[in-house]
């Protein structure tokens, strides 16, 4: 295994990393691997978690940092694009390599290992400068920006209807229709994705926050094992997810995890993560009242459109709503598992009606905010 | 093997406990007093076997397991008898075993994807239970938030509404934290029960 460290790279930044002998996995057995990336700190930190010990080397060449492994890899997510000036993303290629593409702000790499589970931590240091979120509207000051989030994407298809309709395709279609209608209201609209690709939940909210968006609307389609499940539902974040007890417990939990005599499971949040979570949770907490009113407005329009009278808004601890620093809702536009509804979502006229209902609700919500707006210093919601 | 008694007993016991933990929940629950039996007393088992079963009635407790409703987007309760044990983790393991086994009436639907197993359950003194399930819990999700919400709260409510020592439930998959099961509900921290989903459950 050690001989593998012989390297042919132009600039070898890190050797090391025979984490152990590899008894459990045969040489050809793919090793499950996950890559998580945190851009919240001064450096961009990637944590590569191997499910079994892996021999690897880290090498660097123009614009790329490669983790080359001896065993084949079975990545949980094989590719990710980041809105970050230091690391632009990664891709798992040729089964053995994880290639990180570095951005203009990248200066140098530091790395270290953690055990149980085997983890390689790559600290990409540099100068992030202005975050290069491509979705940020240039010179966006003074404009009203609404971020529409088409649910799922790429290999994450979301729900699939009985005749094969994919949620990810319908959500993007609906989002584009909604965007066209909102643009007519004089709003600048940013889609979190405008193509069929994987986009982490964190990044979706981050795009809204980076753009200082006035509203965040995530669009999904539902699925259920119940044949009767039918119709549109609008969600906002449940209060439990943001309440004080949850935060206190989260902090305590991270301080003293281990129960006596039991090995803690790997992957439990390290202490620094709890602070991040707490701060993010507080963010949406400040907007729950507005999120609720926006949800009511959208649900009412959807009820009127479909002829349903009694369906109210709902709350759930949805990950994508957590951390949004603006009123944020998630619309389940219908049940794709229901054959009748699935058929409707193939019909352009119906999709236009759904988009129009949401657009009307947003317009109504913005008017009500404008009515409350007492001075020019208040948010730009009043100005179309 | 018993001659390898040079190994400190505590280490052996710990090893046995760890080995048994993933699969032994049901058995542990059926013998709550097991930890009090001296591990080095080979005569304990034959003595216990001579006691007529009827002379030691196993105390039972009735609990409510929460399943997704077949009729609407809520949970419905089905009652089950479990061995009445004071140990919260034994209680919890029996409840989850019943949940994973599935509903017995047409009013309810299975809560979790087929093949889902409980790997481990433990309960911390601060009222947080960590339930670790096999991969199927995530890989078998159908992609809709409906099924994801109901699966998660079937687990959380079944534990927290039946075991007073449990106030919140954290869900792990294959020993690891997950952001979500299928892209919707935040699993990064333990969840409190949602009594609005569990129809007829005591509120609060």
Coordinates of C-alpha atoms in Angstrom, one line a residue:
Chain A
X1 CA 0.0 0.0 0.0
X2 CA 2.8 2.4 0.9
X3 CA 4.3 2.2 -2.6
X4 CA 1.2 3.8 -3.9
X5 CA 2.5 7.0 -2.6
X6 CA 4.9 7.3 -5.4
X7 CA 3.6 10.2 -7.3
X8 CA 3.8 11.7 -10.7
X9 CA 2.2 15.0 -9.9
X10 CA 3.7 18.3 -10.8
X11 CA 3.1 19.8 -7.4
X12 CA 2.6 17.3 -4.7
X13 CA 1.1 19.0 -1.7
X14 CA 0.3 16.2 0.6
X15 CA 1.3 12.6 0.8
X16 CA 0.2 10.4 3.6
X17 CA -2.8 8.6 4.1
X18 CA -2.6 5.0 4.4
X19 CA -5.2 5.1 7.1
X20 CA -4.8 1.4 7.9
X21 CA -4.6 -1.9 6.3
X22 CA -7.8 -2.7 4.5
X23 CA -9.1 -6.0 5.8
X24 CA -12.8 -5.6 5.3
X25 CA -12.9 -4.5 1.7
X26 CA -11.3 -6.3 -1.1
X27 CA -9.2 -4.2 -3.4
X28 CA -11.9 -3.9 -6.0
X29 CA -14.8 -3.3 -3.6
X30 CA -16.0 0.3 -4.1
X31 CA -15.7 2.3 -0.9
X32 CA -18.7 4.6 -0.2
X33 CA -17.5 8.1 0.1
X34 CA -19.2 11.4 0.9
X35 CA -17.9 14.9 0.4
X36 CA -19.3 17.8 2.4
X37 CA -18.2 21.4 1.8
X38 CA -18.5 24.2 4.2
X39 CA -18.0 27.7 2.8
X40 CA -19.2 29.6 6.0
X41 CA -15.7 30.1 7.4
X42 CA -12.8 32.1 6.2
X43 CA -11.4 29.1 4.3
X44 CA -13.4 26.6 2.3
X45 CA -13.4 23.3 4.0
X46 CA -14.1 20.0 2.3
X47 CA -14.5 16.9 4.4
X48 CA -14.1 13.6 2.5
X49 CA -15.6 10.8 4.6
X50 CA -14.6 7.2 3.6
X51 CA -16.7 4.4 4.8
X52 CA -13.7 2.2 5.0
X53 CA -10.0 2.9 5.2
X54 CA -8.7 4.1 1.9
X55 CA -5.2 4.7 0.6
X56 CA -5.0 7.9 -1.2
X57 CA -2.7 10.8 -2.1
X58 CA -3.5 14.4 -2.6
X59 CA -2.0 16.3 -5.5
X60 CA -2.4 19.6 -7.1
X61 CA -2.1 20.9 -10.6
X62 CA -3.4 23.9 -12.4
X63 CA -6.7 24.9 -11.0
X64 CA -7.4 21.5 -9.4
X65 CA -6.8 19.6 -6.2
X66 CA -7.1 15.9 -6.7
X67 CA -7.6 13.1 -4.1
X68 CA -6.5 10.0 -5.9
X69 CA -7.5 6.8 -4.2
X70 CA -6.2 3.3 -4.5
X71 CA -9.6 1.7 -4.2
X72 CA -12.6 2.5 -6.4
X73 CA -15.1 4.9 -4.9
X74 CA -18.8 4.8 -4.6
X75 CA -19.7 8.5 -4.1
X76 CA -23.0 9.5 -2.5
X77 CA -23.0 12.5 -4.7
X78 CA -20.6 12.4 -7.6
X79 CA -20.6 16.1 -8.5
X80 CA -21.3 19.4 -6.9
X81 CA -21.0 23.0 -8.1
X82 CA -20.4 25.7 -5.5
X83 CA -21.0 29.4 -5.5
X84 CA -17.7 30.1 -3.8
X85 CA -14.6 32.0 -4.9
X86 CA -12.2 29.5 -3.4
X87 CA -13.6 26.2 -4.5
X88 CA -15.9 26.0 -7.5
X89 CA -16.9 22.4 -7.0
X90 CA -15.9 18.9 -7.3
X91 CA -16.4 15.8 -9.4
X92 CA -15.7 12.2 -8.8
X93 CA -14.1 10.9 -12.0
X94 CA -12.8 7.6 -13.2
X95 CA -14.0 5.8 -9.9
X96 CA -10.7 6.6 -8.2
X97 CA -10.4 10.4 -8.1
X98 CA -12.1 13.3 -6.5
X99 CA -11.2 16.4 -8.3
X100 CA -11.8 19.8 -6.7
X101 CA -11.8 22.8 -9.0
X102 CA -10.3 25.8 -7.3
X103 CA -11.4 29.4 -7.9
X104 CA -9.6 32.6 -8.4
X105 CA -9.5 33.2 -4.6
X106 CA -7.7 30.0 -3.9
X107 CA -4.1 30.4 -2.4
X108 CA -3.0 27.2 -0.7
X109 CA -4.1 23.9 0.8
X110 CA -3.9 22.5 4.3
X111 CA -5.1 19.1 5.2
X112 CA -5.4 16.7 8.0
X113 CA -7.0 13.4 8.8
X114 CA -9.6 12.3 11.3
X115 CA -10.5 8.7 12.2
X116 CA -13.7 6.8 13.0
X117 CA -14.8 7.2 10.4
X118 CA -11.9 7.9 8.2
X119 CA -12.0 11.5 7.1
X120 CA -9.8 13.7 5.1
X121 CA -10.2 17.4 5.8
X122 CA -9.0 19.7 3.1
X123 CA -8.8 23.4 4.0
X124 CA -8.7 25.5 0.9
X125 CA -7.3 28.8 2.1
X126 CA -7.5 32.0 0.2
X127 CA -9.4 35.1 -0.3
X128 CA -13.1 34.6 -1.0
X129 CA -13.6 38.3 -1.6
X130 CA -17.1 39.0 -2.9
X131 CA -18.8 35.7 -3.1
X132 CA -19.2 34.9 -6.7
X133 CA -22.8 33.6 -6.5
X134 CA -23.6 33.6 -10.2
X135 CA -27.3 33.9 -9.4
X136 CA -26.8 37.3 -7.7
X137 CA -28.3 40.0 -9.7
X138 CA -25.6 42.6 -10.7
X139 CA -26.2 45.9 -9.1
X140 CA -29.2 44.5 -7.3
X141 CA -29.5 47.3 -4.8
X142 CA -33.0 48.9 -4.8
X143 CA -34.6 46.2 -6.9
X144 CA -37.1 43.8 -5.6
X145 CA -35.7 40.3 -5.9
X146 CA -37.7 37.1 -5.4
X147 CA -36.0 33.8 -5.4
X148 CA -37.9 30.8 -6.8
X149 CA -36.5 27.4 -6.0
X150 CA -37.5 24.5 -8.3
X151 CA -37.3 21.4 -6.0
X152 CA -34.9 18.6 -6.5
X153 CA -32.9 18.3 -9.8
X154 CA -30.2 16.1 -11.5
X155 CA -30.0 12.6 -10.0
X156 CA -32.3 13.7 -7.2
X157 CA -35.5 13.3 -9.3
X158 CA -37.9 13.8 -6.4
X159 CA -41.2 12.0 -6.7
X160 CA -42.1 10.1 -9.9
X161 CA -45.7 9.8 -11.1
X162 CA -47.4 6.5 -12.1
X163 CA -46.7 7.3 -15.8
X164 CA -43.1 8.4 -15.2
X165 CA -43.4 12.2 -14.8
X166 CA -40.5 13.4 -12.7
X167 CA -41.1 16.0 -10.0
X168 CA -37.8 17.8 -10.8
X169 CA -38.9 18.5 -14.3
X170 CA -42.4 19.9 -13.3
X171 CA -40.9 22.0 -10.6
X172 CA -38.5 23.7 -13.0
X173 CA -41.3 24.2 -15.5
X174 CA -43.6 25.7 -13.0
X175 CA -40.8 27.9 -11.7
X176 CA -40.0 29.3 -15.1
X177 CA -43.7 30.1 -15.7
X178 CA -43.9 31.8 -12.3
X179 CA -40.8 33.8 -13.1
X180 CA -42.3 35.1 -16.3
X181 CA -45.4 36.2 -14.5
X182 CA -43.5 37.9 -11.7
X183 CA -41.2 39.7 -14.1
X184 CA -44.4 41.3 -15.5
X185 CA -45.1 42.6 -12.0
X186 CA -41.7 44.4 -12.2
X187 CA -39.9 42.0 -9.9
X188 CA -36.5 40.6 -10.6
X189 CA -36.6 36.9 -10.3
X190 CA -33.7 34.5 -9.6
X191 CA -34.1 30.8 -10.0
X192 CA -32.0 28.7 -7.7
X193 CA -31.5 26.4 -10.7
X194 CA -32.4 26.9 -14.3
X195 CA -31.3 23.6 -15.5
X196 CA -31.5 19.9 -14.5
X197 CA -28.9 19.6 -11.9
X198 CA -28.3 18.6 -8.3
X199 CA -28.3 21.6 -6.0
X200 CA -27.7 21.1 -2.2
X201 CA -30.5 22.4 0.0
X202 CA -28.1 24.8 1.8
X203 CA -27.1 26.4 -1.5
X204 CA -30.8 27.1 -2.4
X205 CA -31.3 29.1 0.7
X206 CA -27.9 30.7 0.4
X207 CA -28.8 32.0 -3.1
X208 CA -31.8 33.8 -1.6
X209 CA -29.8 35.2 1.2
X210 CA -26.9 36.3 -1.0
X211 CA -29.4 38.1 -3.2
X212 CA -31.1 39.8 -0.2
X213 CA -34.2 38.4 -1.7
X214 CA -37.6 39.7 -0.5
X215 CA -39.2 36.3 -0.7
X216 CA -38.1 32.7 -1.1
X217 CA -40.6 30.3 -2.7
X218 CA -39.6 26.7 -3.1
X219 CA -41.8 24.7 -5.5
X220 CA -42.4 20.9 -5.1
X221 CA -44.8 18.2 -6.1
X222 CA -45.9 15.7 -3.5
X223 CA -46.3 11.9 -3.6
X224 CA -48.2 9.6 -1.3
X225 CA -49.0 5.9 -0.8
X226 CA -52.7 7.0 -0.3
X227 CA -54.6 6.8 -3.5
X228 CA -56.8 9.6 -2.3
X229 CA -54.0 12.1 -1.8
X230 CA -54.8 15.1 -3.9
X231 CA -54.4 18.8 -4.2
X232 CA -52.0 21.7 -3.4
X233 CA -50.6 22.5 0.0
X234 CA -48.5 25.4 1.2
X235 CA -46.0 25.0 4.0
X236 CA -43.9 27.3 6.2
X237 CA -41.4 26.4 8.8
X238 CA -42.7 24.8 11.9
X239 CA -42.1 26.7 15.1
X240 CA -40.7 23.6 16.8
X241 CA -37.7 23.7 14.5
X242 CA -36.8 27.1 15.7
X243 CA -37.9 27.2 19.3
X244 CA -35.6 27.9 22.2
X245 CA -35.7 24.4 23.7
X246 CA -34.5 22.9 20.4
X247 CA -31.6 25.3 20.3
X248 CA -30.6 24.7 23.9
X249 CA -30.8 21.0 23.5
X250 CA -28.9 21.1 20.3
X251 CA -26.1 23.0 22.1
X252 CA -26.2 20.6 25.0
X253 CA -26.2 17.6 22.8
X254 CA -23.1 18.7 21.0
X255 CA -21.3 19.3 24.3
X256 CA -21.8 16.0 25.9
X257 CA -22.7 13.4 23.4
X258 CA -21.6 10.1 24.5
X259 CA -23.9 7.9 26.6
X260 CA -22.1 5.7 29.1
X261 CA -20.8 2.5 27.6
X262 CA -22.1 3.2 24.1
X263 CA -20.0 4.2 21.2
X264 CA -21.4 7.4 19.7
X265 CA -22.3 7.0 16.1
X266 CA -20.0 8.6 13.7
X267 CA -21.0 11.8 12.0
X268 CA -22.6 13.5 14.9
X269 CA -22.3 17.2 14.8
X270 CA -19.1 18.6 16.1
X271 CA -19.4 21.4 18.6
X272 CA -18.8 24.2 16.1
X273 CA -21.7 23.1 14.0
X274 CA -24.2 23.8 16.7
X275 CA -23.5 27.5 16.7
X276 CA -23.9 27.6 13.0
X277 CA -27.3 25.9 13.3
X278 CA -28.4 28.2 16.1
X279 CA -27.6 31.3 14.0
X280 CA -29.4 30.0 11.0
X281 CA -32.4 29.0 12.9
X282 CA -32.8 32.4 14.4
X283 CA -32.7 33.8 10.9
X284 CA -36.0 32.3 9.7
X285 CA -37.5 32.7 13.2
X286 CA -37.7 36.4 12.6
X287 CA -39.8 36.0 9.5
X288 CA -42.2 33.3 10.6
X289 CA -45.2 35.7 10.9
X290 CA -44.6 36.9 7.3
X291 CA -43.9 33.4 6.1
X292 CA -47.2 32.3 7.5
X293 CA -49.1 35.2 5.9
X294 CA -47.5 34.5 2.5
X295 CA -48.4 30.8 2.9
X296 CA -52.0 31.7 3.7
X297 CA -52.1 34.0 0.6
X298 CA -50.7 31.3 -1.7
X299 CA -52.9 28.6 -0.3
X300 CA -56.0 30.7 -0.7
X301 CA -55.3 31.3 -4.4
X302 CA -54.6 27.6 -4.9
X303 CA -57.8 26.7 -3.2
X304 CA -59.7 29.2 -5.3
X305 CA -58.1 27.8 -8.5
X306 CA -58.8 24.2 -7.7
X307 CA -62.2 24.7 -6.0
X308 CA -61.1 23.4 -2.7
X309 CA -62.4 25.5 0.2
X310 CA -61.1 24.2 3.4
X311 CA -57.5 23.4 3.0
X312 CA -55.3 25.4 5.3
X313 CA -51.6 26.1 5.4
X314 CA -49.3 23.6 7.0
X315 CA -46.0 23.7 8.9
X316 CA -43.1 21.3 8.8
X317 CA -39.4 21.5 9.7
X318 CA -38.3 21.6 6.0
X319 CA -34.6 21.9 5.6
X320 CA -34.7 24.3 2.7
X321 CA -36.7 26.9 4.6
X322 CA -34.4 26.8 7.6
X323 CA -32.0 29.7 7.5
X324 CA -33.8 31.9 5.0
X325 CA -33.5 35.5 6.0
X326 CA -36.8 36.5 4.4
X327 CA -40.3 35.2 4.3
X328 CA -40.0 31.7 3.0
X329 CA -42.6 29.1 1.9
X330 CA -42.7 25.7 0.2
X331 CA -45.5 25.0 -2.2
X332 CA -46.5 21.4 -2.9
X333 CA -48.4 22.1 -6.1
X334 CA -50.1 18.8 -6.2
X335 CA -49.7 15.0 -5.8
X336 CA -47.8 13.6 -8.8
X337 CA -48.6 10.1 -7.4
X338 CA -52.3 10.8 -8.2
X339 CA -52.8 9.8 -11.9
X340 CA -55.3 12.6 -12.5
X341 CA -53.1 15.2 -11.1
X342 CA -50.0 13.8 -12.8
X343 CA -51.9 14.2 -16.1
X344 CA -52.7 17.8 -15.2
X345 CA -49.1 18.6 -14.8
X346 CA -48.5 17.6 -18.4
X347 CA -51.0 20.3 -19.5
X348 CA -49.5 23.7 -20.2
X349 CA -52.7 25.5 -19.5
X350 CA -53.0 23.9 -16.1
X351 CA -49.4 24.7 -15.2
X352 CA -50.0 28.3 -16.3
X353 CA -53.0 28.4 -13.9
X354 CA -50.9 27.1 -11.0
X355 CA -48.2 29.7 -11.7
X356 CA -50.7 32.4 -12.1
X357 CA -52.3 31.6 -8.7
X358 CA -48.9 31.7 -7.0
X359 CA -48.1 35.0 -8.8
X360 CA -51.4 36.6 -7.7
X361 CA -50.8 35.5 -4.1
X362 CA -47.3 37.0 -4.2
X363 CA -48.7 40.3 -5.6
X364 CA -51.3 40.3 -2.9
X365 CA -48.8 39.7 -0.2
X366 CA -46.5 42.4 -1.5
X367 CA -49.4 44.9 -1.6
X368 CA -50.2 44.1 2.0
X369 CA -46.6 44.6 3.0
X370 CA -46.6 47.9 1.1
X371 CA -49.7 49.0 3.0
X372 CA -47.8 48.4 6.2
X373 CA -44.7 50.1 4.9
X374 CA -44.6 53.4 6.8
X375 CA -41.5 55.1 5.6
X376 CA -38.9 55.2 2.8
X377 CA -36.4 53.4 5.0
X378 CA -38.5 50.3 5.1
X379 CA -38.0 47.4 2.8
X380 CA -38.2 47.9 -0.9
X381 CA -41.4 45.8 -1.0
X382 CA -43.6 48.8 -1.8
X383 CA -41.8 49.6 -5.0
X384 CA -42.7 47.4 -7.9
Chain B
X1 CA -13.3 -19.4 26.0
X2 CA -14.3 -19.0 29.6
X3 CA -10.7 -19.7 30.5
X4 CA -9.7 -16.5 28.9
X5 CA -10.7 -15.1 32.2
X6 CA -7.5 -13.0 32.3
X7 CA -9.3 -10.5 30.1
X8 CA -10.9 -8.0 32.5
X9 CA -14.6 -8.9 33.0
X10 CA -15.7 -5.4 32.2
X11 CA -14.1 -5.5 28.8
X12 CA -15.7 -8.8 28.0
X13 CA -19.1 -7.5 29.1
X14 CA -18.7 -4.3 27.1
X15 CA -17.8 -6.3 24.1
X16 CA -20.8 -8.6 24.4
X17 CA -23.1 -5.6 24.9
X18 CA -21.7 -3.9 21.8
X19 CA -22.0 -7.0 19.7
X20 CA -25.5 -7.7 20.8
X21 CA -26.7 -4.1 20.6
X22 CA -27.7 -3.8 17.0
X23 CA -29.8 -7.0 16.8
X24 CA -30.6 -7.8 20.4
X25 CA -33.0 -5.0 21.2
X26 CA -36.1 -7.3 21.3
X27 CA -34.3 -9.9 23.4
X28 CA -33.0 -7.3 25.8
X29 CA -36.5 -6.0 26.3
X30 CA -37.8 -9.4 27.0
X31 CA -35.3 -9.8 29.8
X32 CA -35.0 -6.5 31.5
X33 CA -33.3 -7.9 34.5
X34 CA -30.6 -9.5 32.5
X35 CA -27.9 -7.0 33.5
X36 CA -28.3 -8.0 37.1
X37 CA -27.6 -11.7 36.4
X38 CA -23.9 -12.3 37.3
X39 CA -22.2 -13.1 34.1
X40 CA -20.0 -15.7 35.8
X41 CA -22.8 -17.7 37.2
X42 CA -23.4 -20.6 34.8
X43 CA -26.0 -22.1 37.2
X44 CA -28.3 -19.1 36.8
X45 CA -29.9 -20.3 33.6
X46 CA -30.9 -23.8 34.7
X47 CA -32.4 -22.5 37.9
X48 CA -34.5 -20.0 36.0
X49 CA -35.6 -22.7 33.6
X50 CA -37.1 -24.8 36.5
X51 CA -39.5 -22.1 37.5
X52 CA -42.9 -22.8 35.9
X53 CA -43.7 -20.1 33.4
X54 CA -47.1 -19.5 34.9
X55 CA -45.6 -18.6 38.2
X56 CA -43.8 -15.6 36.7
X57 CA -46.4 -13.7 34.7
X58 CA -44.7 -11.2 32.5
X59 CA -46.2 -7.8 33.1
X60 CA -47.6 -6.2 30.0
X61 CA -48.2 -2.7 29.1
X62 CA -50.5 -1.3 26.4
X63 CA -49.0 1.3 24.1
X64 CA -50.1 3.1 21.0
X65 CA -48.0 2.8 17.9
X66 CA -48.6 5.6 15.3
X67 CA -48.8 4.8 11.6
X68 CA -49.7 6.9 8.6
X69 CA -53.4 6.9 8.1
X70 CA -54.8 5.2 5.0
X71 CA -57.4 7.9 4.8
X72 CA -55.6 11.3 5.2
X73 CA -52.4 13.0 5.9
X74 CA -52.2 12.2 9.6
X75 CA -51.1 9.4 11.9
X76 CA -53.5 6.8 13.4
X77 CA -52.8 4.9 16.5
X78 CA -52.9 1.1 16.8
X79 CA -52.5 -0.4 20.3
X80 CA -49.9 -3.1 21.0
X81 CA -49.0 -5.0 24.1
X82 CA -45.4 -4.9 25.1
X83 CA -43.4 -6.3 28.0
X84 CA -43.8 -3.7 30.8
X85 CA -40.2 -2.7 31.5
X86 CA -39.1 0.4 33.3
X87 CA -36.1 0.7 31.1
X88 CA -36.9 3.4 28.5
X89 CA -34.6 1.9 25.8
X90 CA -36.2 -1.5 26.1
X91 CA -39.6 0.1 25.9
X92 CA -38.5 2.2 22.9
X93 CA -37.0 -0.8 21.1
X94 CA -40.2 -2.8 21.5
X95 CA -42.3 0.1 20.2
X96 CA -40.0 0.5 17.2
X97 CA -40.1 -3.2 16.5
X98 CA -43.9 -3.0 16.4
X99 CA -43.7 0.1 14.1
X100 CA -41.3 -1.6 11.7
X101 CA -43.5 -4.8 11.7
X102 CA -46.3 -2.6 10.3
X103 CA -50.0 -1.9 10.9
X104 CA -52.6 -4.6 11.6
X105 CA -55.7 -2.8 10.4
X106 CA -56.7 -1.4 7.0
X107 CA -56.9 2.1 8.6
X108 CA -53.2 2.4 8.6
X109 CA -50.3 2.2 6.2
X110 CA -46.7 1.0 6.8
X111 CA -44.6 3.9 8.2
X112 CA -41.3 3.0 6.8
X113 CA -40.0 1.5 3.5
X114 CA -39.9 -2.3 3.3
X115 CA -36.7 -3.8 4.8
X116 CA -36.1 -1.0 7.2
X117 CA -34.4 -2.3 10.4
X118 CA -33.5 -0.7 13.6
X119 CA -29.8 -0.8 14.1
X120 CA -29.6 0.8 17.5
X121 CA -31.6 2.9 19.9
X122 CA -30.3 4.7 22.9
X123 CA -31.8 7.3 25.2
X124 CA -29.8 10.0 26.8
X125 CA -30.6 11.5 30.3
X126 CA -31.5 14.8 28.7
X127 CA -34.6 13.2 27.1
X128 CA -33.2 12.7 23.6
X129 CA -33.5 9.3 22.0
X130 CA -31.3 8.5 19.0
X131 CA -32.8 5.9 16.7
X132 CA -30.4 4.5 14.1
X133 CA -32.1 2.7 11.1
X134 CA -30.8 0.8 8.2
X135 CA -30.3 2.4 4.8
X136 CA -33.7 1.4 3.5
X137 CA -35.3 4.2 5.6
X138 CA -33.8 6.8 3.2
X139 CA -33.3 4.8 0.0
X140 CA -36.9 3.5 0.0
X141 CA -38.5 7.0 0.3
X142 CA -40.8 7.7 -2.7
X143 CA -39.6 11.3 -3.0
X144 CA -42.7 13.0 -1.7
X145 CA -42.7 15.2 1.5
X146 CA -46.0 13.5 2.6
X147 CA -44.4 10.1 3.1
X148 CA -41.2 11.6 4.5
X149 CA -43.1 13.7 7.1
X150 CA -45.3 10.8 8.1
X151 CA -42.5 8.3 8.4
X152 CA -40.4 10.6 10.6
X153 CA -43.3 11.6 12.9
X154 CA -44.5 8.0 13.1
X155 CA -41.1 7.2 14.6
X156 CA -40.9 10.4 16.7
X157 CA -44.5 10.3 18.0
X158 CA -44.5 6.5 18.7
X159 CA -41.4 6.9 20.9
X160 CA -42.1 10.3 22.5
X161 CA -45.8 9.8 23.2
X162 CA -45.2 6.4 24.8
X163 CA -42.0 6.7 26.7
X164 CA -42.0 9.5 29.3
X165 CA -38.2 9.6 29.3
X166 CA -38.2 10.6 25.7
X167 CA -38.8 14.2 24.7
X168 CA -37.1 14.4 21.4
X169 CA -36.0 11.9 18.8
X170 CA -33.0 12.1 16.6
X171 CA -33.0 9.8 13.5
X172 CA -29.8 8.4 12.1
X173 CA -29.4 6.2 9.0
X174 CA -26.7 3.5 8.8
X175 CA -25.0 5.1 11.9
X176 CA -24.8 8.5 10.4
X177 CA -26.5 11.8 10.6
X178 CA -28.4 12.8 7.5
X179 CA -29.5 16.2 6.4
X180 CA -32.9 14.8 5.3
X181 CA -34.3 11.4 4.3
X182 CA -35.5 12.5 0.9
X183 CA -34.9 16.2 0.5
X184 CA -37.4 17.7 2.9
X185 CA -37.5 17.3 6.7
X186 CA -34.5 18.6 8.5
X187 CA -32.9 15.7 10.4
X188 CA -29.8 17.5 11.7
X189 CA -31.3 17.7 15.1
X190 CA -33.7 15.7 17.3
X191 CA -37.3 16.4 16.7
X192 CA -40.1 16.9 19.2
X193 CA -43.3 15.0 18.7
X194 CA -46.0 16.5 16.5
X195 CA -49.2 15.9 18.3
X196 CA -51.2 17.7 15.5
X197 CA -50.4 14.7 13.3
X198 CA -51.2 12.0 15.9
X199 CA -55.0 12.2 15.9
X200 CA -56.4 11.6 19.4
X201 CA -53.1 11.7 21.1
X202 CA -52.8 13.8 24.3
X203 CA -51.7 17.2 23.4
X204 CA -48.5 18.8 24.7

